[in-house]
PDB file of C-alpha atoms and ligand atoms in Angstrom:
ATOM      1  CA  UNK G   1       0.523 -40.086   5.057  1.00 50.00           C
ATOM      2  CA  UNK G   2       0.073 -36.677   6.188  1.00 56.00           C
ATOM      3  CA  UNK G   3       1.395 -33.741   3.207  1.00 80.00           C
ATOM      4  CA  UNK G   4       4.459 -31.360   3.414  1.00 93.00           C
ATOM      5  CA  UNK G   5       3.653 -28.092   5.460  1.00 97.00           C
ATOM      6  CA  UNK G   6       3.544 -25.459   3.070  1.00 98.00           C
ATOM      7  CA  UNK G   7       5.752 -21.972   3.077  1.00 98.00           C
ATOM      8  CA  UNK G   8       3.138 -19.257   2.834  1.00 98.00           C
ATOM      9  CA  UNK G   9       3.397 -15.460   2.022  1.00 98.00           C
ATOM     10  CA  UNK G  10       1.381 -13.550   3.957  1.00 98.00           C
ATOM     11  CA  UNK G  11       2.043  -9.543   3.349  1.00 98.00           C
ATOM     12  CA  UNK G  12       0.118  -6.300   2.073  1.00 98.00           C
ATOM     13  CA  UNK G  13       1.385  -4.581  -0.879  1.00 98.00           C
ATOM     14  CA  UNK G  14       0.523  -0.833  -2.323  1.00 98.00           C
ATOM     15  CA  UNK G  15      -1.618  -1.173  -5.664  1.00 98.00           C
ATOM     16  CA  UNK G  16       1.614  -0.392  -7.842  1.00 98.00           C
ATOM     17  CA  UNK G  17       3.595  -2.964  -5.601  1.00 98.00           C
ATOM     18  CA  UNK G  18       5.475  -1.609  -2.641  1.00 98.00           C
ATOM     19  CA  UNK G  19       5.681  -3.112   0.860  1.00 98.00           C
ATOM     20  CA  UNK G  20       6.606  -0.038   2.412  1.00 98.00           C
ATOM     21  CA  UNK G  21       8.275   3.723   1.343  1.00 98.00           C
ATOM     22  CA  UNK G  22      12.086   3.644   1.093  1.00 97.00           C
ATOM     23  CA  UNK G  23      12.277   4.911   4.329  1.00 96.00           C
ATOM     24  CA  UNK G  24      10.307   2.129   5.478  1.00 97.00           C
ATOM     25  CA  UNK G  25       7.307   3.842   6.213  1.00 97.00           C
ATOM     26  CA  UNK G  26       3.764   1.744   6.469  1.00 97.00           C
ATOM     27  CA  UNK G  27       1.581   4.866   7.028  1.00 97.00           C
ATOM     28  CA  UNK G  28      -0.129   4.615   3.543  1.00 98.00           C
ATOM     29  CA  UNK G  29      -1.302   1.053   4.480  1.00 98.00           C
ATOM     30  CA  UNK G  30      -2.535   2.125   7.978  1.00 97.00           C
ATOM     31  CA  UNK G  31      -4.583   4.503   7.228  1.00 97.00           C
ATOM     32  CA  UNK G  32      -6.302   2.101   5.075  1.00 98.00           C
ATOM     33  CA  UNK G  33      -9.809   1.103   5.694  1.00 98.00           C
ATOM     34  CA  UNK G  34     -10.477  -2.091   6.071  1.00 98.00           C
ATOM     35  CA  UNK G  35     -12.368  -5.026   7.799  1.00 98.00           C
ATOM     36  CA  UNK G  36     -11.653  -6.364  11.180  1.00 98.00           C
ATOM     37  CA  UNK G  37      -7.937  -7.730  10.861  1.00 98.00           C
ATOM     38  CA  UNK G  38      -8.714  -8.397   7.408  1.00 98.00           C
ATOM     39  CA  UNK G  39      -7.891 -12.238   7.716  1.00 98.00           C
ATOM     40  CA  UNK G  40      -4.903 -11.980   9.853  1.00 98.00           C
ATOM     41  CA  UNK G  41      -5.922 -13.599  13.235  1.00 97.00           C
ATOM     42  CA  UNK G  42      -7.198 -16.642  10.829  1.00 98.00           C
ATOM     43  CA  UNK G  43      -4.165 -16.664   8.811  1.00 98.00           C
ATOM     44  CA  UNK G  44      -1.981 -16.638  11.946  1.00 98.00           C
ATOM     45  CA  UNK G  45      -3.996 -19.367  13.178  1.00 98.00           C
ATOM     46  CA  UNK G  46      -2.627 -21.851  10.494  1.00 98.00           C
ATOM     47  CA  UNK G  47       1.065 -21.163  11.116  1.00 98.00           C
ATOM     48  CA  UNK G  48       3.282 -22.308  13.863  1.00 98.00           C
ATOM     49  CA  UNK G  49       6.444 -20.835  12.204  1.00 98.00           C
ATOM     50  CA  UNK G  50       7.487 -17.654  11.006  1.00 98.00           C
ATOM     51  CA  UNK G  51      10.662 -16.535   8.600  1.00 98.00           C
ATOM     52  CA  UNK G  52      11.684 -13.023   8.065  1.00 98.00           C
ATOM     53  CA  UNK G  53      14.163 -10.555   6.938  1.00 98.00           C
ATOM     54  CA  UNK G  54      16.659  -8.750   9.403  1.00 98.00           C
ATOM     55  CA  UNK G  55      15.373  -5.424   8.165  1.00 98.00           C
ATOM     56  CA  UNK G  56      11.515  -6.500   8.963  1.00 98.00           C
ATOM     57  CA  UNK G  57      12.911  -7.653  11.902  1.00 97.00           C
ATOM     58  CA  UNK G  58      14.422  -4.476  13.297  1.00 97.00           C
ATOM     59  CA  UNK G  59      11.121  -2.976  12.335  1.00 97.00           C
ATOM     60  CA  UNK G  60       8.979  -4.780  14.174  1.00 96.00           C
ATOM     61  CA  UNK G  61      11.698  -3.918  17.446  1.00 95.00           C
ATOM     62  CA  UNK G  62      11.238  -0.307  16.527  1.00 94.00           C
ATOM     63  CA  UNK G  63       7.561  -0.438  16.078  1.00 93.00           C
ATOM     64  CA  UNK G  64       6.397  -2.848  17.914  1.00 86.00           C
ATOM     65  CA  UNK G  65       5.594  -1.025  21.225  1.00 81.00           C
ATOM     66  CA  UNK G  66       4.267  -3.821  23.294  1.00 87.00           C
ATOM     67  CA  UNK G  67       5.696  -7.255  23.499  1.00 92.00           C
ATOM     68  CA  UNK G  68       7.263  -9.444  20.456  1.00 95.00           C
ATOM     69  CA  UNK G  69       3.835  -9.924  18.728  1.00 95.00           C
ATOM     70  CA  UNK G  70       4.935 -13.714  17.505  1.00 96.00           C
ATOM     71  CA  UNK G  71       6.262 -14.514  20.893  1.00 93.00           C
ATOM     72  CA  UNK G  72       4.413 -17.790  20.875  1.00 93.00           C
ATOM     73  CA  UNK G  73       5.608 -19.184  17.315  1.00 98.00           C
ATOM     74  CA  UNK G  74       8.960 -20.524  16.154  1.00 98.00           C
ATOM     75  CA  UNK G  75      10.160 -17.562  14.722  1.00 98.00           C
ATOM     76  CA  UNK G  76      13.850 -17.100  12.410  1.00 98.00           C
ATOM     77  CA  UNK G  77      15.539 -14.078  11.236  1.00 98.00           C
ATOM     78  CA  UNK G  78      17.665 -14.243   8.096  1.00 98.00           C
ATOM     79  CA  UNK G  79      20.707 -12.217   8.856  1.00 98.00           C
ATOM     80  CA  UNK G  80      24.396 -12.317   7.519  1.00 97.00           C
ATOM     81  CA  UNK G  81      25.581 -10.247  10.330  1.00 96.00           C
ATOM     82  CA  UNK G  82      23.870 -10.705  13.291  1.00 92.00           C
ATOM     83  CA  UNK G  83      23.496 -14.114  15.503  1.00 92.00           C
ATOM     84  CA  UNK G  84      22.545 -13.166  18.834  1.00 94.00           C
ATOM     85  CA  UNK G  85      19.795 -15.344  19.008  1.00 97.00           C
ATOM     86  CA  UNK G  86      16.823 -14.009  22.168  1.00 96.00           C
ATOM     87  CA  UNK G  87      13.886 -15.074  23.880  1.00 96.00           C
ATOM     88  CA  UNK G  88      11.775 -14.627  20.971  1.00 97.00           C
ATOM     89  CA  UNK G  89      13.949 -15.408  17.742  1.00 97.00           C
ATOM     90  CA  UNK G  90      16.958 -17.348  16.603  1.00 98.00           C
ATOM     91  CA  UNK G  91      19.024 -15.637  13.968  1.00 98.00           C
ATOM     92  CA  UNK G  92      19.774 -17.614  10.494  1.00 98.00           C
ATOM     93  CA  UNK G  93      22.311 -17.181   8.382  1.00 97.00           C
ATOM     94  CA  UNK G  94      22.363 -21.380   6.180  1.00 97.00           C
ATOM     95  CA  UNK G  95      21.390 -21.682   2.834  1.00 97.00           C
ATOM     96  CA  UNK G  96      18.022 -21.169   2.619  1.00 98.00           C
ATOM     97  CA  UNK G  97      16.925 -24.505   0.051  1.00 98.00           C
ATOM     98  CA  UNK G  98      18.358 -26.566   2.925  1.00 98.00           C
ATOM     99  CA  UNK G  99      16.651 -24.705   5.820  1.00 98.00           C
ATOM    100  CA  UNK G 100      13.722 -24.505   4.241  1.00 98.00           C
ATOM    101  CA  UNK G 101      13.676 -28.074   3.310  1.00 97.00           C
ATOM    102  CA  UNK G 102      14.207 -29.220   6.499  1.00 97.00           C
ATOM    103  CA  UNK G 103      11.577 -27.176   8.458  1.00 98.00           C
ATOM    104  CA  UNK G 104       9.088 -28.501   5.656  1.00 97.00           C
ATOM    105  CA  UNK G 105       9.843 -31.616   6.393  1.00 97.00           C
ATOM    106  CA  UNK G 106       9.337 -31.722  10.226  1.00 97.00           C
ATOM    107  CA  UNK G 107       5.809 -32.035  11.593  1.00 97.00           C
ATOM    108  CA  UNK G 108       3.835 -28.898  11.800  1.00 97.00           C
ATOM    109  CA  UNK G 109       1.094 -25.885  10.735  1.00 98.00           C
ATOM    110  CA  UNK G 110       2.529 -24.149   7.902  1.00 98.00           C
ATOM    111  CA  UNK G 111       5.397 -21.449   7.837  1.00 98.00           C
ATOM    112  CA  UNK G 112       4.562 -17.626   7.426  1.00 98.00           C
ATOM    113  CA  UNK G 113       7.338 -16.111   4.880  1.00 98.00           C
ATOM    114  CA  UNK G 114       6.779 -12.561   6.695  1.00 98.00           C
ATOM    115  CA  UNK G 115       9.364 -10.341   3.599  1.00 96.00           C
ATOM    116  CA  UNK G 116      10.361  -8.389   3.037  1.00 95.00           C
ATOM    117  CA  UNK G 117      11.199  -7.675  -0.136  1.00 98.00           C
ATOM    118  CA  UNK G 118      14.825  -8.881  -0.226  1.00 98.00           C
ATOM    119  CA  UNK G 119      14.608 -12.208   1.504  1.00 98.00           C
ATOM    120  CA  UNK G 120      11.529 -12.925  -0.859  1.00 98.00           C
ATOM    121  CA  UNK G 121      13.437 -12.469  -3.767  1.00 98.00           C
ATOM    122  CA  UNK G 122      15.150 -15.652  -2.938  1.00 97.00           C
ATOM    123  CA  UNK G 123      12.909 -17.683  -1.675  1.00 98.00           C
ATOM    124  CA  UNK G 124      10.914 -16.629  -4.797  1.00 96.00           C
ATOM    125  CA  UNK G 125      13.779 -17.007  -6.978  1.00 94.00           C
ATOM    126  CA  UNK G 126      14.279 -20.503  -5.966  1.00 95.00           C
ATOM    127  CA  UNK G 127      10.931 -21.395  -5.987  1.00 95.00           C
ATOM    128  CA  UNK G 128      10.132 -22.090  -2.131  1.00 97.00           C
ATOM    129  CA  UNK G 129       7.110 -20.110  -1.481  1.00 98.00           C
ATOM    130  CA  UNK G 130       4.116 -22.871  -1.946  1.00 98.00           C
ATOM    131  CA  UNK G 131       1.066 -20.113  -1.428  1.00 98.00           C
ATOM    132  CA  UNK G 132       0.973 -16.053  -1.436  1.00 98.00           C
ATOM    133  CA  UNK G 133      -1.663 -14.097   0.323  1.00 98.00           C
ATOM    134  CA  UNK G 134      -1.711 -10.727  -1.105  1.00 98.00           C
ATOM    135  CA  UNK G 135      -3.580  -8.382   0.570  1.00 98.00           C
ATOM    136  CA  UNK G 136      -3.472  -4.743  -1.524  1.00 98.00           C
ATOM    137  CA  UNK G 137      -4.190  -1.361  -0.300  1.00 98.00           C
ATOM    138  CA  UNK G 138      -5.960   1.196  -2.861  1.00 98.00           C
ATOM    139  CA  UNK G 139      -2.757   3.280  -2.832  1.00 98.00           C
ATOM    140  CA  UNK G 140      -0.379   3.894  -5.538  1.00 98.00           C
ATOM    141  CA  UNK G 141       3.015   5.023  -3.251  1.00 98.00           C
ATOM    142  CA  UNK G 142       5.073   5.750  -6.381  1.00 98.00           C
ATOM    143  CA  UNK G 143       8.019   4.291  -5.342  1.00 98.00           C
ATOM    144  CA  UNK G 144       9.154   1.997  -2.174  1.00 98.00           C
ATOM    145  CA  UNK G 145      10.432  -1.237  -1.253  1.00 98.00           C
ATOM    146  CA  UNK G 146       9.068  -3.723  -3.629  1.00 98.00           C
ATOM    147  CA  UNK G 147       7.238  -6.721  -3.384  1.00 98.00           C
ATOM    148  CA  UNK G 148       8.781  -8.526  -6.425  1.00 98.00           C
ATOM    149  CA  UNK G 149      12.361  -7.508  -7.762  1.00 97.00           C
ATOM    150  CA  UNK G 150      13.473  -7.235 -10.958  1.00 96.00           C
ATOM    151  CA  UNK G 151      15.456 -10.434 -12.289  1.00 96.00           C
ATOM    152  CA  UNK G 152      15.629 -12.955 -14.505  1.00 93.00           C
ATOM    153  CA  UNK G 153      12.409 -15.337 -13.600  1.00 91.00           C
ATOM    154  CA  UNK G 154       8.925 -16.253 -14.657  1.00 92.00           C
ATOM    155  CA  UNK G 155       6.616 -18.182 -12.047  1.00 94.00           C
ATOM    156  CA  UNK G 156       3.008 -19.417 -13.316  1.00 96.00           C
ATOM    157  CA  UNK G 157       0.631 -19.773 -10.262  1.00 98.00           C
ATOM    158  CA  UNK G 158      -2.960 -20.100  -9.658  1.00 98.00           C
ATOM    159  CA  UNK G 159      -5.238 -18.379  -8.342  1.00 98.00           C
ATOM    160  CA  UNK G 160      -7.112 -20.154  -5.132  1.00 98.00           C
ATOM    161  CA  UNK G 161      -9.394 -17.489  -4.298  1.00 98.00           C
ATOM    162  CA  UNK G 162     -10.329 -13.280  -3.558  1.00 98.00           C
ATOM    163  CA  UNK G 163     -11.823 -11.562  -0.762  1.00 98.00           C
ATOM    164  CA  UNK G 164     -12.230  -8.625   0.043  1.00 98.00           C
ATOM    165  CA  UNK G 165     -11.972  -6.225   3.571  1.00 98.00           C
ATOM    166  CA  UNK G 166     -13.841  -3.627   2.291  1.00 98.00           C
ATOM    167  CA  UNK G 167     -11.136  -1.155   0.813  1.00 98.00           C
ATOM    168  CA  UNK G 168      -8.833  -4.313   0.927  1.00 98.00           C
ATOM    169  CA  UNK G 169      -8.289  -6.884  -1.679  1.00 98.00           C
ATOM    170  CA  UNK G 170      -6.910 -10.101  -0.849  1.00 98.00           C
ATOM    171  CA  UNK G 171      -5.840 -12.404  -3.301  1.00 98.00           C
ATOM    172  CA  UNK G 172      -4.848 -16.038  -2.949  1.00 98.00           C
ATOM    173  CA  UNK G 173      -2.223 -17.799  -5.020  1.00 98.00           C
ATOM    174  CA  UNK G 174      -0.778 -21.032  -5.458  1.00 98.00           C
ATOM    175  CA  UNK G 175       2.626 -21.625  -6.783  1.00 97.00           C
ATOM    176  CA  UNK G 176       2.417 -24.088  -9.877  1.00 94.00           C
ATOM    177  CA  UNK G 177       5.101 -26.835  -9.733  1.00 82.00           C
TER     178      UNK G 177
HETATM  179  N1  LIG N   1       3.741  -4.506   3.750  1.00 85.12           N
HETATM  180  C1  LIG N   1       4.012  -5.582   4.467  1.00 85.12           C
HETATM  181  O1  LIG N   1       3.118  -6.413   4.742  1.00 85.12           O
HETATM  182  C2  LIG N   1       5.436  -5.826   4.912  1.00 85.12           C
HETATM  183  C3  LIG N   1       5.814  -7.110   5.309  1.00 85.12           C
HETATM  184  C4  LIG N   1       7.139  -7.325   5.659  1.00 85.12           C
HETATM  185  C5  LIG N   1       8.052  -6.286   5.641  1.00 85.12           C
HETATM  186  N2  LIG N   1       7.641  -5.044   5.271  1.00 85.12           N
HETATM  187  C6  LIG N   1       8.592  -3.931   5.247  1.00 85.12           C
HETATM  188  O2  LIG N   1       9.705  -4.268   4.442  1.00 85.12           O
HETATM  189  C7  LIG N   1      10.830  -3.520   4.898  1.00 85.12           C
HETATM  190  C8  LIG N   1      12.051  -4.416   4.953  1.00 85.12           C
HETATM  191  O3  LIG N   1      12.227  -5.077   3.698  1.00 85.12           O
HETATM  192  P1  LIG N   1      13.658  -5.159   3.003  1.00 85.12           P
HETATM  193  O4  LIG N   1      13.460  -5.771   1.654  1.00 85.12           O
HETATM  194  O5  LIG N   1      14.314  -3.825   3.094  1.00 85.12           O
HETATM  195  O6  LIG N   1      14.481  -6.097   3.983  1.00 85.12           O
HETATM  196  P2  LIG N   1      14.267  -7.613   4.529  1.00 85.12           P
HETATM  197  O7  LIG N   1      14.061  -8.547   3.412  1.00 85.12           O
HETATM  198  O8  LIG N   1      13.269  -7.600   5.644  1.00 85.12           O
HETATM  199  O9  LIG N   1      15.681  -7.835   5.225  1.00 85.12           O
HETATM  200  C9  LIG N   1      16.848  -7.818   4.451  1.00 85.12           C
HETATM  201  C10 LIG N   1      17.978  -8.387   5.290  1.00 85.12           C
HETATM  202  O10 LIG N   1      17.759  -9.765   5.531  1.00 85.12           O
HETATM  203  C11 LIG N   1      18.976 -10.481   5.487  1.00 85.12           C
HETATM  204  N3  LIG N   1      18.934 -11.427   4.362  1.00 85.12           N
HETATM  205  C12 LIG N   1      18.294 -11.269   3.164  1.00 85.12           C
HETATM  206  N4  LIG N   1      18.446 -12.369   2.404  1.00 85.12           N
HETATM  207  C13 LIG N   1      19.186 -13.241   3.144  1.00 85.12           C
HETATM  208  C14 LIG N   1      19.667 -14.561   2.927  1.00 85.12           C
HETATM  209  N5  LIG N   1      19.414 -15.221   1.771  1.00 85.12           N
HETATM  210  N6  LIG N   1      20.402 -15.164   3.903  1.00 85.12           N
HETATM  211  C15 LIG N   1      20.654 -14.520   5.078  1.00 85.12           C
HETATM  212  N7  LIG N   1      20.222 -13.268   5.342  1.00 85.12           N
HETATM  213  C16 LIG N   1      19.493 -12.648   4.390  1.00 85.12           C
HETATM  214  C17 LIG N   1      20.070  -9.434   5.344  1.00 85.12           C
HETATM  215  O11 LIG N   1      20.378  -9.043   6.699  1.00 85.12           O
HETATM  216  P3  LIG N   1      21.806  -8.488   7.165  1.00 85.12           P
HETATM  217  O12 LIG N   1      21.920  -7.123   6.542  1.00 85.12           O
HETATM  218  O13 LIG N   1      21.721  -8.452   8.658  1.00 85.12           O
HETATM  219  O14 LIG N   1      22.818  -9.465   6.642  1.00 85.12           O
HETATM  220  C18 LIG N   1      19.350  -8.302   4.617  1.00 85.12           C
HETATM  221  O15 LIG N   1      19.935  -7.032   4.816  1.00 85.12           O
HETATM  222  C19 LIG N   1      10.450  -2.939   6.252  1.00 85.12           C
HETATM  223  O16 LIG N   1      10.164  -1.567   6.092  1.00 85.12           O
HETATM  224  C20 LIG N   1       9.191  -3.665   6.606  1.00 85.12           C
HETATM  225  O17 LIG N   1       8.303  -2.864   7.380  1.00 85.12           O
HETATM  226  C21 LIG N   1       6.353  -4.789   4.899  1.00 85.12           C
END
C-alpha cells in the first residue's frame, strides 16, 4: 500500500522571521550568498503540485519576467476574489481541510505549500503541513511579512535534518501528529 503524499513547505525566511518586507520586497534574500540553487531544483523534483497564496501569486506575475516558472506542475491559487482560472493555474476558493484532503489522497509526488504568510497560517493552524523546509538568510529585516503569525497554537515537530548553502541554513522539519 503505497503512503499519503505529503504537503510540504518549501520557503526562505529572514533570521528574525520574515518572508519578505511589507512592501513585498525579496532583495535582502537575493543578495544572499549561497550555494547553487541551494536545494531547490531537488526539492522541485519531488513535487508534482504546488499551492499558493493570491498575493505570492501576483508576485510571481510581476516578477517573474520569463514564462510561469511552474508551468509544468499542477499548480492552485487560494483566492476569495478572483476565479479566472489560465493556462498555468486554477484559482481556489473551497475549504482548505477538504481540498487538501482530497489532493492527498489522489496518486502523486508531494505538494509544495509555496506561502505566503497568510495562507500558511491556516494550513498551519489546522495542522496540514506534513514537512517544512526552512531555508534562512543571515539577515535580520526588522519587520516584514511573517513566516508564522501570531495566534492561539502550539505545534511540536521534529527535526529531520540541516544543511547548509554556504551563507544559507536549511532546516528540515517534520510535523508531529
Ligand atoms: N521568502 C519566500 O520564500 C516567500 C515565499 C512565498 C511568498 N513570499 C512573499 O510573501 C508575500 C505574500 O504573502 P502574504 O502573506 O502577503 O499573502 P499570501 O498568503 O501569498 O496571499 C494572501 C491571499 O491569499 C488568499 N487567501 C489566503 N487564505 C485563503 C483561504 N483560506 N482561502 C482562500 N483564499 C485565501 C487571499 O486572496 P484574495 O485577497 O484574492 O481573496 C489573500 O489575500 C509576497 O511578497 C511573496 O513574495 C515569500
Amino acid at each position: 500500500m503505497s503512503s499519503q503524499r505529503k504537503l510540504v513547505l518549501f520557503i526562505a525566511t529572514s533570521l528574525d522571521g520574515y518572508i519578505a518586507t511589507k512592501n513585498e520586497s525579496l532583495d535582502w534574500l537575493f543578495k544572499v550568498e549561497g550555494e547553487g540553487d541551494n536545494g531547490y531544483s531537488e526539492f522541485y523534483e519531488t513535487v508534482d503540485t504546488i499551492l499558493m497564496g493570491r498575493r505570492t501569486y501576483d508576485w510571481i506575475l510581476n516578477h517573474e519576467t520569463e514564462a510561469f516558472p511552474y508551468s509544468n506542475k499542477d499548480c492552485y491559487v487560494f483566492s476569495r476574489s478572483v476565479s479566472a482560472d489560465n493556462k498555468d493555474v486554477k484559482f481556489v476558493n473551497e475549504d482548505i481541510v477538504y481540498f487538501t484532503n482530497k489532493l492527498k489522497n489522489e496518486e502523486g509526488k508531494n505538494i509544495w505549500i509555496v506561502g505566503g504568510g497568510e495562507l500558511l497560517h491556516d494550513f498551519i493552524k489546522e495542522k496540514l503541513v506534513d514537512e517544512l523546509i526552512i531555508t534562512v538568510a543571515p539577515t535580520i529585516i526588522g519587520t516584514g511579512i511573517s513566516l508564522f503569525k501570531e495566534d492561539n497554537y502550539e505545534l511540536e515537530l521534529s527535526l529531520k535534518g540541516t544543511r547548509r548553502f554556504n551563507q544559507f541554513v536549511e532546516l528540515h522539519y517534520e510535523m508531529k501528529k
